Tab-separated table of C-alpha atoms and ligand atoms in Angstrom:
chain	number	residue	atom	x	y	z
N	28	MET	CA	28.078	-14.528	-0.982
N	29	LYS	CA	26.883	-14.143	-4.558
N	30	THR	CA	29.384	-13.346	-7.289
N	31	LEU	CA	28.870	-11.186	-10.343
N	32	GLU	CA	28.358	-14.375	-12.370
N	33	ASP	CA	25.646	-15.487	-9.946
N	34	VAL	CA	23.738	-12.229	-10.222
N	35	ARG	CA	24.022	-12.224	-14.008
N	36	ALA	CA	22.492	-15.692	-14.037
N	37	LEU	CA	19.630	-14.399	-11.907
N	38	ASP	CA	19.049	-11.569	-14.375
N	39	ALA	CA	19.090	-13.961	-17.321
N	40	ALA	CA	16.338	-16.036	-15.698
N	41	ASP	CA	14.288	-13.014	-14.572
N	42	PRO	CA	10.740	-13.011	-16.020
N	43	LEU	CA	10.689	-9.217	-15.655
N	44	ARG	CA	13.974	-8.544	-17.451
N	45	ASP	CA	12.365	-6.967	-20.524
N	46	PHE	CA	10.382	-4.427	-18.521
N	47	ARG	CA	13.395	-2.217	-18.023
N	48	ASP	CA	13.149	-1.277	-21.709
N	49	ARG	CA	9.769	0.243	-21.020
N	50	PHE	CA	11.295	2.969	-18.871
N	51	ASP	CA	13.544	5.874	-19.752
N	52	LEU	CA	16.457	5.821	-17.361
N	53	PRO	CA	19.622	7.824	-17.973
N	54	ASP	CA	22.779	5.886	-18.806
N	55	GLY	CA	25.045	5.331	-15.848
N	56	VAL	CA	22.278	5.647	-13.289
N	57	ILE	CA	21.275	2.904	-10.868
N	58	TYR	CA	17.926	4.120	-9.691
N	59	LEU	CA	17.098	3.008	-6.153
N	60	ASP	CA	14.507	5.666	-5.386
N	61	GLY	CA	11.410	4.381	-7.131
N	62	ASN	CA	9.768	4.297	-3.712
N	63	SER	CA	9.860	8.102	-3.717
N	64	LEU	CA	9.469	8.972	-7.395
N	65	GLY	CA	9.014	6.183	-9.918
N	66	ALA	CA	10.941	6.228	-13.194
N	67	ARG	CA	9.366	7.544	-16.387
N	68	PRO	CA	7.557	5.086	-18.628
N	69	LYS	CA	8.768	5.481	-22.209
N	70	THR	CA	5.205	6.024	-23.387
N	71	ALA	CA	4.672	9.004	-21.071
N	72	ALA	CA	6.409	11.688	-23.152
N	73	ALA	CA	4.493	10.952	-26.353
N	74	ARG	CA	1.215	10.488	-24.518
N	75	MET	CA	1.562	13.777	-22.700
N	76	ALA	CA	2.620	15.540	-25.900
N	77	ASP	CA	-0.531	14.202	-27.558
N	78	VAL	CA	-2.704	15.430	-24.713
N	79	VAL	CA	-1.053	18.843	-24.873
N	80	GLU	CA	-0.981	19.244	-28.658
N	81	ARG	CA	-4.094	17.512	-29.848
N	82	GLU	CA	-6.477	17.024	-26.948
N	83	TRP	CA	-5.890	20.354	-25.243
N	84	GLY	CA	-4.469	22.355	-28.171
N	85	GLN	CA	-6.886	21.327	-30.905
N	86	ASP	CA	-9.894	19.737	-29.305
N	87	LEU	CA	-9.973	22.153	-26.392
N	88	ILE	CA	-12.909	21.886	-24.035
N	89	ARG	CA	-14.625	19.314	-26.238
N	90	SER	CA	-12.062	16.852	-24.902
N	91	TRP	CA	-13.967	16.393	-21.667
N	92	ASN	CA	-16.386	14.381	-23.782
N	93	THR	CA	-14.615	13.438	-26.994
N	94	ASN	CA	-11.300	12.431	-25.426
N	95	HIS	CA	-12.995	11.011	-22.342
N	96	TRP	CA	-11.282	13.290	-19.879
N	97	MET	CA	-14.229	13.092	-17.510
N	98	ASP	CA	-13.959	9.310	-17.372
N	99	MET	CA	-10.297	9.265	-16.401
N	100	PRO	CA	-10.716	9.122	-12.600
N	101	ARG	CA	-12.815	5.971	-12.911
N	102	ARG	CA	-10.879	4.474	-15.811
N	103	LEU	CA	-7.611	4.798	-13.916
N	104	GLY	CA	-9.288	3.625	-10.730
N	105	GLY	CA	-10.238	0.496	-12.643
N	106	LYS	CA	-6.567	-0.024	-13.501
N	107	VAL	CA	-5.437	0.411	-9.893
N	108	ALA	CA	-8.119	-2.000	-8.628
N	109	PRO	CA	-6.492	-5.307	-9.674
N	110	LEU	CA	-3.214	-4.223	-8.087
N	111	ILE	CA	-4.846	-3.828	-4.678
N	112	GLY	CA	-7.483	-6.565	-4.658
N	113	ALA	CA	-10.433	-4.254	-5.197
N	114	LYS	CA	-13.376	-4.172	-7.580
N	115	PRO	CA	-13.169	-1.492	-10.300
N	116	GLU	CA	-16.192	0.262	-8.808
N	117	GLU	CA	-14.414	0.597	-5.457
N	118	VAL	CA	-11.481	2.749	-6.599
N	119	VAL	CA	-11.224	6.236	-8.017
N	120	VAL	CA	-8.105	8.202	-8.917
N	121	ALA	CA	-8.540	11.722	-7.601
N	122	ASP	CA	-6.896	14.528	-5.698
N	123	SER	CA	-3.836	13.762	-3.550
N	124	THR	CA	-3.020	11.227	-0.863
N	125	SER	CA	-3.282	13.837	1.895
N	126	ILE	CA	-6.719	14.911	0.674
N	127	ASN	CA	-7.854	11.313	0.330
N	128	ILE	CA	-6.701	10.576	3.883
N	129	PHE	CA	-8.897	13.423	5.052
N	130	LYS	CA	-11.847	12.073	3.075
N	131	ALA	CA	-11.430	8.587	4.544
N	132	LEU	CA	-10.959	9.810	8.124
N	133	SER	CA	-13.991	12.054	7.987
N	134	ALA	CA	-16.049	9.231	6.463
N	135	CYS	CA	-15.107	6.941	9.363
N	136	ILE	CA	-16.090	9.589	11.887
N	137	GLU	CA	-19.423	9.943	10.196
N	138	LEU	CA	-19.983	6.173	10.088
N	139	GLN	CA	-19.136	5.822	13.797
N	140	PRO	CA	-21.148	8.606	15.457
N	141	GLU	CA	-20.746	7.154	18.952
N	142	ARG	CA	-16.931	6.983	18.687
N	143	SER	CA	-14.519	9.884	18.772
N	144	VAL	CA	-10.909	8.669	18.463
N	145	ILE	CA	-8.860	8.422	15.276
N	146	LEU	CA	-5.823	6.280	15.930
N	147	SER	CA	-2.457	5.848	14.258
N	148	GLU	CA	1.111	4.948	15.081
N	149	THR	CA	3.857	7.326	16.153
N	150	GLY	CA	6.349	7.830	13.362
N	151	ASN	CA	3.745	7.406	10.646
N	152	PHE	CA	4.358	9.535	7.556
N	153	PRO	CA	3.932	13.153	8.675
N	154	THR	CA	1.097	14.158	6.376
N	155	ASN	CA	-1.034	11.307	7.744
N	156	VAL	CA	-0.532	12.568	11.283
N	157	TYR	CA	-1.011	16.197	10.299
N	158	MET	CA	-4.286	15.453	8.520
N	159	MET	CA	-5.500	13.712	11.691
N	160	GLN	CA	-4.532	16.754	13.734
N	161	GLY	CA	-6.281	19.112	11.323
N	162	LEU	CA	-9.470	17.073	11.342
N	163	ALA	CA	-9.470	16.900	15.140
N	164	ALA	CA	-8.860	20.651	15.402
N	165	ALA	CA	-11.685	21.434	12.978
N	166	SER	CA	-14.131	19.139	14.774
N	167	GLY	CA	-14.738	21.420	17.737
N	168	GLY	CA	-13.955	18.671	20.244
N	169	ARG	CA	-15.928	15.895	18.515
N	170	VAL	CA	-12.756	14.107	17.321
N	171	GLU	CA	-9.594	13.251	19.206
N	172	HIS	CA	-6.471	12.025	17.462
N	173	ARG	CA	-4.228	9.537	19.211
N	174	LEU	CA	-0.806	8.134	18.330
N	175	VAL	CA	0.655	5.046	19.948
N	176	ALA	CA	3.799	3.014	19.320
N	177	THR	CA	3.479	0.258	16.711
N	178	GLU	CA	3.648	-2.527	19.290
N	179	ASP	CA	0.786	-0.931	21.272
N	180	LEU	CA	-1.591	-0.491	18.329
N	181	VAL	CA	-3.699	-3.582	18.855
N	182	ASP	CA	-4.080	-2.896	22.576
N	183	ALA	CA	-5.186	0.644	21.810
N	184	LEU	CA	-8.179	-0.571	19.790
N	185	ASP	CA	-11.253	-0.107	21.948
N	186	GLU	CA	-14.861	1.043	21.773
N	187	THR	CA	-13.859	4.725	21.662
N	188	VAL	CA	-11.875	4.307	18.426
N	189	ALA	CA	-13.688	5.146	15.209
N	190	ALA	CA	-10.821	4.576	12.789
N	191	LEU	CA	-7.325	3.215	12.592
N	192	LEU	CA	-5.147	4.921	9.964
N	193	ILE	CA	-2.241	2.645	9.216
N	194	THR	CA	0.486	2.622	6.573
N	195	GLN	CA	1.128	-0.874	5.255
N	196	ALA	CA	4.855	-0.393	4.508
N	197	HIS	CA	6.719	2.119	6.651
N	198	TYR	CA	8.396	4.876	4.662
N	199	LYS	CA	11.634	4.843	6.643
N	200	THR	CA	12.209	1.193	7.450
N	201	GLY	CA	9.982	-0.654	5.002
N	202	TYR	CA	8.402	-2.524	7.938
N	203	LEU	CA	5.332	-4.289	6.560
N	204	HIS	CA	2.185	-4.665	8.639
N	205	ASP	CA	0.035	-7.785	8.434
N	206	MET	CA	-3.041	-6.396	6.692
N	207	GLN	CA	-5.233	-9.398	7.379
N	208	ALA	CA	-4.432	-9.661	11.096
N	209	ILE	CA	-4.665	-5.936	11.846
N	210	THR	CA	-7.885	-5.473	9.920
N	211	ARG	CA	-9.420	-8.374	11.808
N	212	ALA	CA	-8.192	-7.160	15.205
N	213	ALA	CA	-9.587	-3.698	14.537
N	214	GLN	CA	-12.919	-4.883	13.188
N	215	ASP	CA	-13.307	-7.207	16.188
N	216	LYS	CA	-13.451	-4.028	18.243
N	217	GLY	CA	-15.750	-2.285	15.782
N	218	VAL	CA	-12.953	-0.077	14.437
N	219	LEU	CA	-12.855	0.890	10.760
N	220	VAL	CA	-9.459	0.602	9.102
N	221	ILE	CA	-7.894	2.961	6.568
N	222	TRP	CA	-4.883	1.395	4.849
N	223	ASP	CA	-2.308	3.772	3.423
N	224	LEU	CA	-0.753	1.926	0.499
N	225	CYS	CA	1.694	4.649	-0.606
N	226	HIS	CA	4.717	2.391	-0.167
N	227	SER	CA	3.061	-0.872	-1.142
N	228	ALA	CA	0.734	-0.333	-4.132
N	229	GLY	CA	2.654	-1.522	-7.171
N	230	ALA	CA	5.384	-3.024	-4.994
N	231	LEU	CA	3.692	-6.157	-3.659
N	232	PRO	CA	0.446	-8.087	-4.035
N	233	ILE	CA	-2.348	-6.547	-1.977
N	234	ASP	CA	-5.784	-8.057	-1.476
N	235	LEU	CA	-7.976	-5.474	0.225
N	236	ASN	CA	-11.194	-7.397	-0.250
N	237	ALA	CA	-9.740	-10.687	0.973
N	238	CYS	CA	-8.858	-8.767	4.152
N	239	ASN	CA	-12.318	-7.162	4.276
N	240	ALA	CA	-10.664	-3.722	4.274
N	241	ASP	CA	-12.855	-0.666	4.777
N	242	PHE	CA	-10.896	2.188	3.205
N	243	ALA	CA	-7.519	2.632	1.526
N	244	VAL	CA	-5.543	5.425	-0.073
N	245	GLY	CA	-2.319	5.455	-2.060
N	246	CYS	CA	0.079	7.407	-4.119
N	247	GLY	CA	0.407	7.593	-7.914
N	248	TYR	CA	3.995	8.776	-8.140
N	249	LYS	CA	5.890	6.107	-6.195
N	250	TYR	CA	5.770	2.450	-7.331
N	251	LEU	CA	2.974	3.218	-9.821
N	252	ASN	CA	5.400	5.403	-11.832
N	253	GLY	CA	2.810	8.098	-12.523
N	254	GLY	CA	5.138	11.113	-12.535
N	255	PRO	CA	5.932	13.834	-9.997
N	256	GLY	CA	2.860	14.816	-8.010
N	257	ALA	CA	0.669	12.302	-9.874
N	258	PRO	CA	-2.887	12.037	-8.555
N	259	ALA	CA	-3.629	9.562	-5.776
N	260	PHE	CA	-6.321	6.919	-5.403
N	261	ILE	CA	-8.948	6.125	-2.822
N	262	PHE	CA	-10.629	2.774	-2.200
N	263	VAL	CA	-13.931	2.559	-0.357
N	264	ALA	CA	-15.470	-0.872	0.223
N	265	GLU	CA	-18.738	-1.115	-1.628
N	266	ARG	CA	-20.678	-1.699	1.623
N	267	HIS	CA	-19.708	1.753	2.931
N	268	GLN	CA	-19.918	3.914	-0.173
N	269	ASP	CA	-23.528	5.043	-0.137
N	270	ARG	CA	-23.571	5.542	3.641
N	271	VAL	CA	-21.074	8.399	3.534
N	272	MET	CA	-22.024	12.042	3.056
N	273	PRO	CA	-18.643	13.474	1.996
N	274	VAL	CA	-17.262	16.333	4.055
N	275	LEU	CA	-15.115	17.394	1.099
N	276	SER	CA	-18.226	17.743	-1.004
N	277	GLY	CA	-16.640	18.953	-4.206
N	278	TRP	CA	-18.746	19.478	-7.272
N	279	LEU	CA	-17.343	16.492	-9.148
N	280	GLY	CA	-18.594	14.195	-6.421
N	281	HIS	CA	-22.105	15.482	-7.105
N	282	ALA	CA	-24.678	13.169	-8.639
N	283	ARG	CA	-25.181	15.636	-11.516
N	284	PRO	CA	-22.386	18.209	-11.534
N	285	PHE	CA	-23.692	19.849	-14.676
N	286	ASP	CA	-27.017	20.658	-13.084
N	287	PHE	CA	-25.074	23.350	-11.216
N	288	SER	CA	-27.523	23.029	-8.368
N	289	ASP	CA	-27.236	24.967	-5.086
N	290	ILE	CA	-27.792	21.713	-3.208
N	291	TYR	CA	-25.071	19.089	-2.885
N	292	GLU	CA	-26.323	15.626	-3.679
N	293	PRO	CA	-23.618	12.955	-3.577
N	294	ALA	CA	-23.142	10.729	-6.592
N	295	PRO	CA	-23.939	7.083	-6.036
N	296	GLY	CA	-21.011	4.819	-5.244
N	297	ILE	CA	-17.322	5.638	-5.421
N	298	ASP	CA	-17.845	8.805	-7.525
N	299	ARG	CA	-18.877	10.737	-4.431
N	300	PHE	CA	-15.283	10.445	-3.241
N	301	ARG	CA	-14.142	12.677	-6.079
N	302	CYS	CA	-13.747	16.321	-5.254
N	303	SER	CA	-12.069	18.544	-7.822
N	304	SER	CA	-11.612	18.613	-11.585
N	305	PRO	CA	-9.155	15.904	-12.561
N	306	SER	CA	-5.604	16.987	-13.498
N	307	ILE	CA	-5.716	15.616	-17.015
N	308	LEU	CA	-2.031	15.984	-17.845
N	309	ALA	CA	-1.036	14.232	-14.643
N	310	MET	CA	-3.681	11.561	-15.174
N	311	ALA	CA	-2.343	10.905	-18.684
N	312	SER	CA	1.120	10.213	-17.389
N	313	LEU	CA	-0.168	8.098	-14.494
N	314	GLU	CA	-2.107	5.970	-16.956
N	315	CYS	CA	1.165	5.175	-18.765
N	316	GLY	CA	2.589	3.895	-15.490
N	317	LEU	CA	-0.514	1.832	-14.698
N	318	ASP	CA	-0.691	0.256	-18.140
N	319	ILE	CA	2.680	-1.414	-17.639
N	320	PHE	CA	1.284	-3.484	-14.778
N	321	ALA	CA	-1.330	-5.010	-17.064
N	322	ASP	CA	1.430	-7.059	-18.709
N	323	THR	CA	2.761	-8.759	-15.601
N	324	GLN	CA	1.661	-10.107	-12.244
N	325	MET	CA	2.282	-8.725	-8.810
N	326	THR	CA	3.589	-12.104	-7.682
N	327	HIS	CA	6.505	-11.815	-10.151
N	328	ILE	CA	7.194	-8.322	-8.881
N	329	ARG	CA	7.170	-9.456	-5.264
N	330	THR	CA	9.418	-12.460	-5.861
N	331	LYS	CA	12.029	-10.299	-7.556
N	332	SER	CA	11.676	-7.520	-4.996
N	333	VAL	CA	12.478	-9.947	-2.182
N	334	ALA	CA	15.470	-11.278	-4.108
N	335	LEU	CA	16.821	-7.765	-4.799
N	336	CYS	CA	16.405	-6.651	-1.187
N	337	ASP	CA	17.976	-9.842	0.191
N	338	LEU	CA	20.876	-9.489	-2.239
N	339	PHE	CA	21.464	-5.890	-1.194
N	340	ILE	CA	21.508	-6.779	2.502
N	341	GLU	CA	23.830	-9.734	1.893
N	342	GLN	CA	26.262	-7.653	-0.176
N	343	VAL	CA	26.342	-4.622	2.126
N	344	GLU	CA	26.856	-6.736	5.230
N	345	ALA	CA	29.564	-8.885	3.617
N	346	ARG	CA	31.469	-6.251	1.681
N	347	LEU	CA	31.118	-3.369	4.124
N	348	ALA	CA	31.518	-5.213	7.409
N	349	GLY	CA	33.174	-2.937	9.961
N	350	HIS	CA	32.184	0.285	8.148
N	351	GLY	CA	29.420	1.243	10.581
N	352	PHE	CA	26.297	0.276	8.607
N	353	THR	CA	23.371	-1.078	10.623
N	354	LEU	CA	20.360	-2.651	8.966
N	355	ALA	CA	17.282	-0.553	9.810
N	356	SER	CA	14.792	-2.678	7.859
N	357	PRO	CA	13.412	-6.060	8.856
N	358	ARG	CA	15.733	-8.877	7.836
N	359	ASP	CA	12.722	-11.126	7.359
N	360	ALA	CA	11.303	-10.448	3.897
N	361	ALA	CA	7.815	-11.454	5.057
N	362	ILE	CA	7.612	-8.247	7.112
N	363	ARG	CA	9.505	-5.995	4.722
N	364	GLY	CA	8.242	-3.925	1.789
N	365	SER	CA	10.331	-3.242	-1.312
N	366	GLN	CA	12.997	-1.098	0.308
N	367	VAL	CA	16.051	-1.552	2.479
N	368	SER	CA	17.361	1.066	4.862
N	369	PHE	CA	20.686	1.160	6.616
N	370	THR	CA	21.668	3.639	9.269
N	371	HIS	CA	25.106	5.199	9.354
N	372	GLU	CA	26.354	8.158	11.356
N	373	HIS	CA	27.408	9.818	8.085
N	374	GLY	CA	24.321	8.683	6.203
N	375	TYR	CA	23.617	12.029	4.567
N	376	PRO	CA	27.011	12.649	2.915
N	377	ILE	CA	27.330	8.980	1.953
N	378	VAL	CA	24.008	9.157	0.094
N	379	GLN	CA	25.167	12.341	-1.664
N	380	ALA	CA	28.420	10.665	-2.688
N	381	LEU	CA	26.456	7.689	-4.034
N	382	ILE	CA	24.194	9.999	-6.032
N	383	ASP	CA	27.294	11.706	-7.421
N	384	ARG	CA	28.405	8.299	-8.691
N	385	GLY	CA	25.000	7.559	-10.234
N	386	VAL	CA	23.524	5.435	-7.452
N	387	ILE	CA	20.355	7.263	-6.514
N	388	GLY	CA	18.877	6.530	-3.102
N	389	ASP	CA	17.757	9.027	-0.491
N	390	TYR	CA	18.142	10.021	3.119
N	391	ARG	CA	15.784	10.432	6.087
N	392	ASP	CA	16.769	11.537	9.565
N	393	PRO	CA	18.132	10.139	11.805
N	394	GLY	CA	20.974	8.673	9.748
N	395	ILE	CA	18.721	6.544	7.549
N	396	MET	CA	19.925	5.734	4.036
N	397	ARG	CA	16.955	4.489	2.032
N	398	PHE	CA	17.137	2.300	-1.037
N	399	GLY	CA	14.002	1.361	-2.942
N	400	PHE	CA	14.030	-1.687	-5.210
N	401	THR	CA	11.664	-1.487	-8.134
N	402	PRO	CA	11.646	-4.873	-9.856
N	403	LEU	CA	10.323	-3.488	-13.132
N	404	TYR	CA	13.547	-1.611	-13.824
N	405	VAL	CA	16.207	-2.615	-11.298
N	406	SER	CA	18.333	-5.700	-12.042
N	407	HIS	CA	20.303	-7.953	-9.728
N	408	GLU	CA	23.455	-6.649	-11.378
N	409	ASP	CA	22.400	-3.075	-10.541
N	410	VAL	CA	22.258	-4.086	-6.890
N	411	TRP	CA	25.649	-5.732	-7.110
N	412	ARG	CA	27.185	-2.644	-8.754
N	413	ALA	CA	25.550	-0.243	-6.310
N	414	VAL	CA	27.242	-2.032	-3.424
N	415	GLU	CA	30.531	-2.082	-5.309
N	416	ILE	CA	30.326	1.707	-5.671
N	417	LEU	CA	29.387	2.084	-2.000
N	418	GLN	CA	32.398	-0.041	-1.086
N	419	ASP	CA	34.653	2.230	-3.135
N	420	ILE	CA	33.165	5.396	-1.617
N	421	MET	CA	33.822	4.063	1.874
N	422	ALA	CA	37.311	2.737	1.120
N	423	THR	CA	38.435	6.041	-0.422
N	424	GLN	CA	36.485	8.242	2.039
N	425	ALA	CA	35.078	9.963	-1.045
N	426	TRP	CA	31.921	10.799	0.936
N	427	ASP	CA	33.782	13.149	3.278
N	428	LYS	CA	33.789	16.256	1.106
N	429	PRO	CA	32.247	19.531	2.275
N	430	HIS	CA	29.697	19.716	-0.548
N	431	PHE	CA	28.334	16.269	0.328
N	432	HIS	CA	27.604	17.484	3.857
N	433	ALA	CA	25.543	20.525	2.784
N	434	ARG	CA	21.816	19.771	3.115
N	435	ALA	CA	19.551	20.367	0.116
N	436	ALA	CA	15.899	21.343	0.576
N	437	VAL	CA	14.707	17.928	-0.583
N	438	THR	CA	16.691	15.054	0.897
J	17	LIG	C1	4.315	9.558	-0.046
J	17	LIG	C2	3.326	9.472	1.056
J	17	LIG	C3	2.293	10.406	1.155
J	17	LIG	C4	2.233	11.536	0.185
J	17	LIG	O1	1.183	12.432	0.361
J	17	LIG	P1	0.939	13.584	-0.710
J	17	LIG	O2	-0.376	14.117	-0.357
J	17	LIG	O3	1.024	12.952	-2.067
J	17	LIG	O4	2.053	14.565	-0.591
J	17	LIG	C5	1.356	10.227	2.187
J	17	LIG	N1	1.456	9.199	3.051
J	17	LIG	C6	2.463	8.296	2.976
J	17	LIG	C7	2.531	7.159	3.951
J	17	LIG	C8	3.422	8.412	1.986
J	17	LIG	O5	4.416	7.527	1.905
């Protein structure tokens, strides 16, 4: 088992150690929830103040041109692209993940007129499943949504399936799907694949084009550190872009929005997957998060992420043996994202007690304590200290207080 000296040596040799200074984190907080809401880049406050004061306050509507507001969806898309193995002209930052899921699903249905099923796994993130249900309900019987257990996914791929919607890293367990193998298995059966990268973009290297991916969506506010409710992104492989007539045919996906025509004519390429006016304030803060990635490589991030997760598992299992914690994430790092979950029958109050002591993780039913490890701002020593605090909370039964049992609206 590693000692405090060991973990300090790991931090001293860490190529990412200086990145922590690029984030504002409160003193005394060990932040293990970057998989839910990334920390704030230090540049974000000044950048947003500038957008508010100067661009919006002084330049007003001229900013769409003079401050390049209208270009932001594509400019930011171009900054997401290298993180996910896409070309800049295959990614646009727009709308939300839920909306982008709907766009991708409806595109697949259109591209596969002789197929009717949209497929996903049971226990996928709820909005993904709900968007499937909504699309099926609105289709008047044309589309059927189907959920199968993870281990049955490949067998469920047949000639009735138009699209497989699959989340690369599971939000509860961090289980990581093999993108290459699943994409190939699906495409062998003529199925288009939509990868949801919410829990993997910015957390590990992704190479959509090496896997010949069709569509992908992902979140701006998790590992990309874009701020609460930051806009999402959508990737559409170049070969599909001009074959899709968007169902969510918003005016900013029009070829010439400022013609104000009565007739919708989709823009060429990825721009047709835009829908609404971009949220400029939110885009400005997301860009601060994205710019940090330009100064490092995803391979460094992945190497450290694996080390942090392995260290956490080692420390919890050694120092809290006999306290009722069961690993709910894969032990094998090759099939694990950048988070570690443990189940415990008192998971909810234990997480609240940890938060009270400055160790911020979160909780998902049933009994799942989730800890996200964000290599840009979490150190090995943070992991070591988090487990030390957990050990103290368990030894003193500090978690068993009435106010730690009361459920908040957001867990
Ligand atoms: C976080 C997350 C979302 C979020 O969707 P929003 O539209 O941003 O609320 C969707 N899918 C998955 C898998 C997620 O992890």
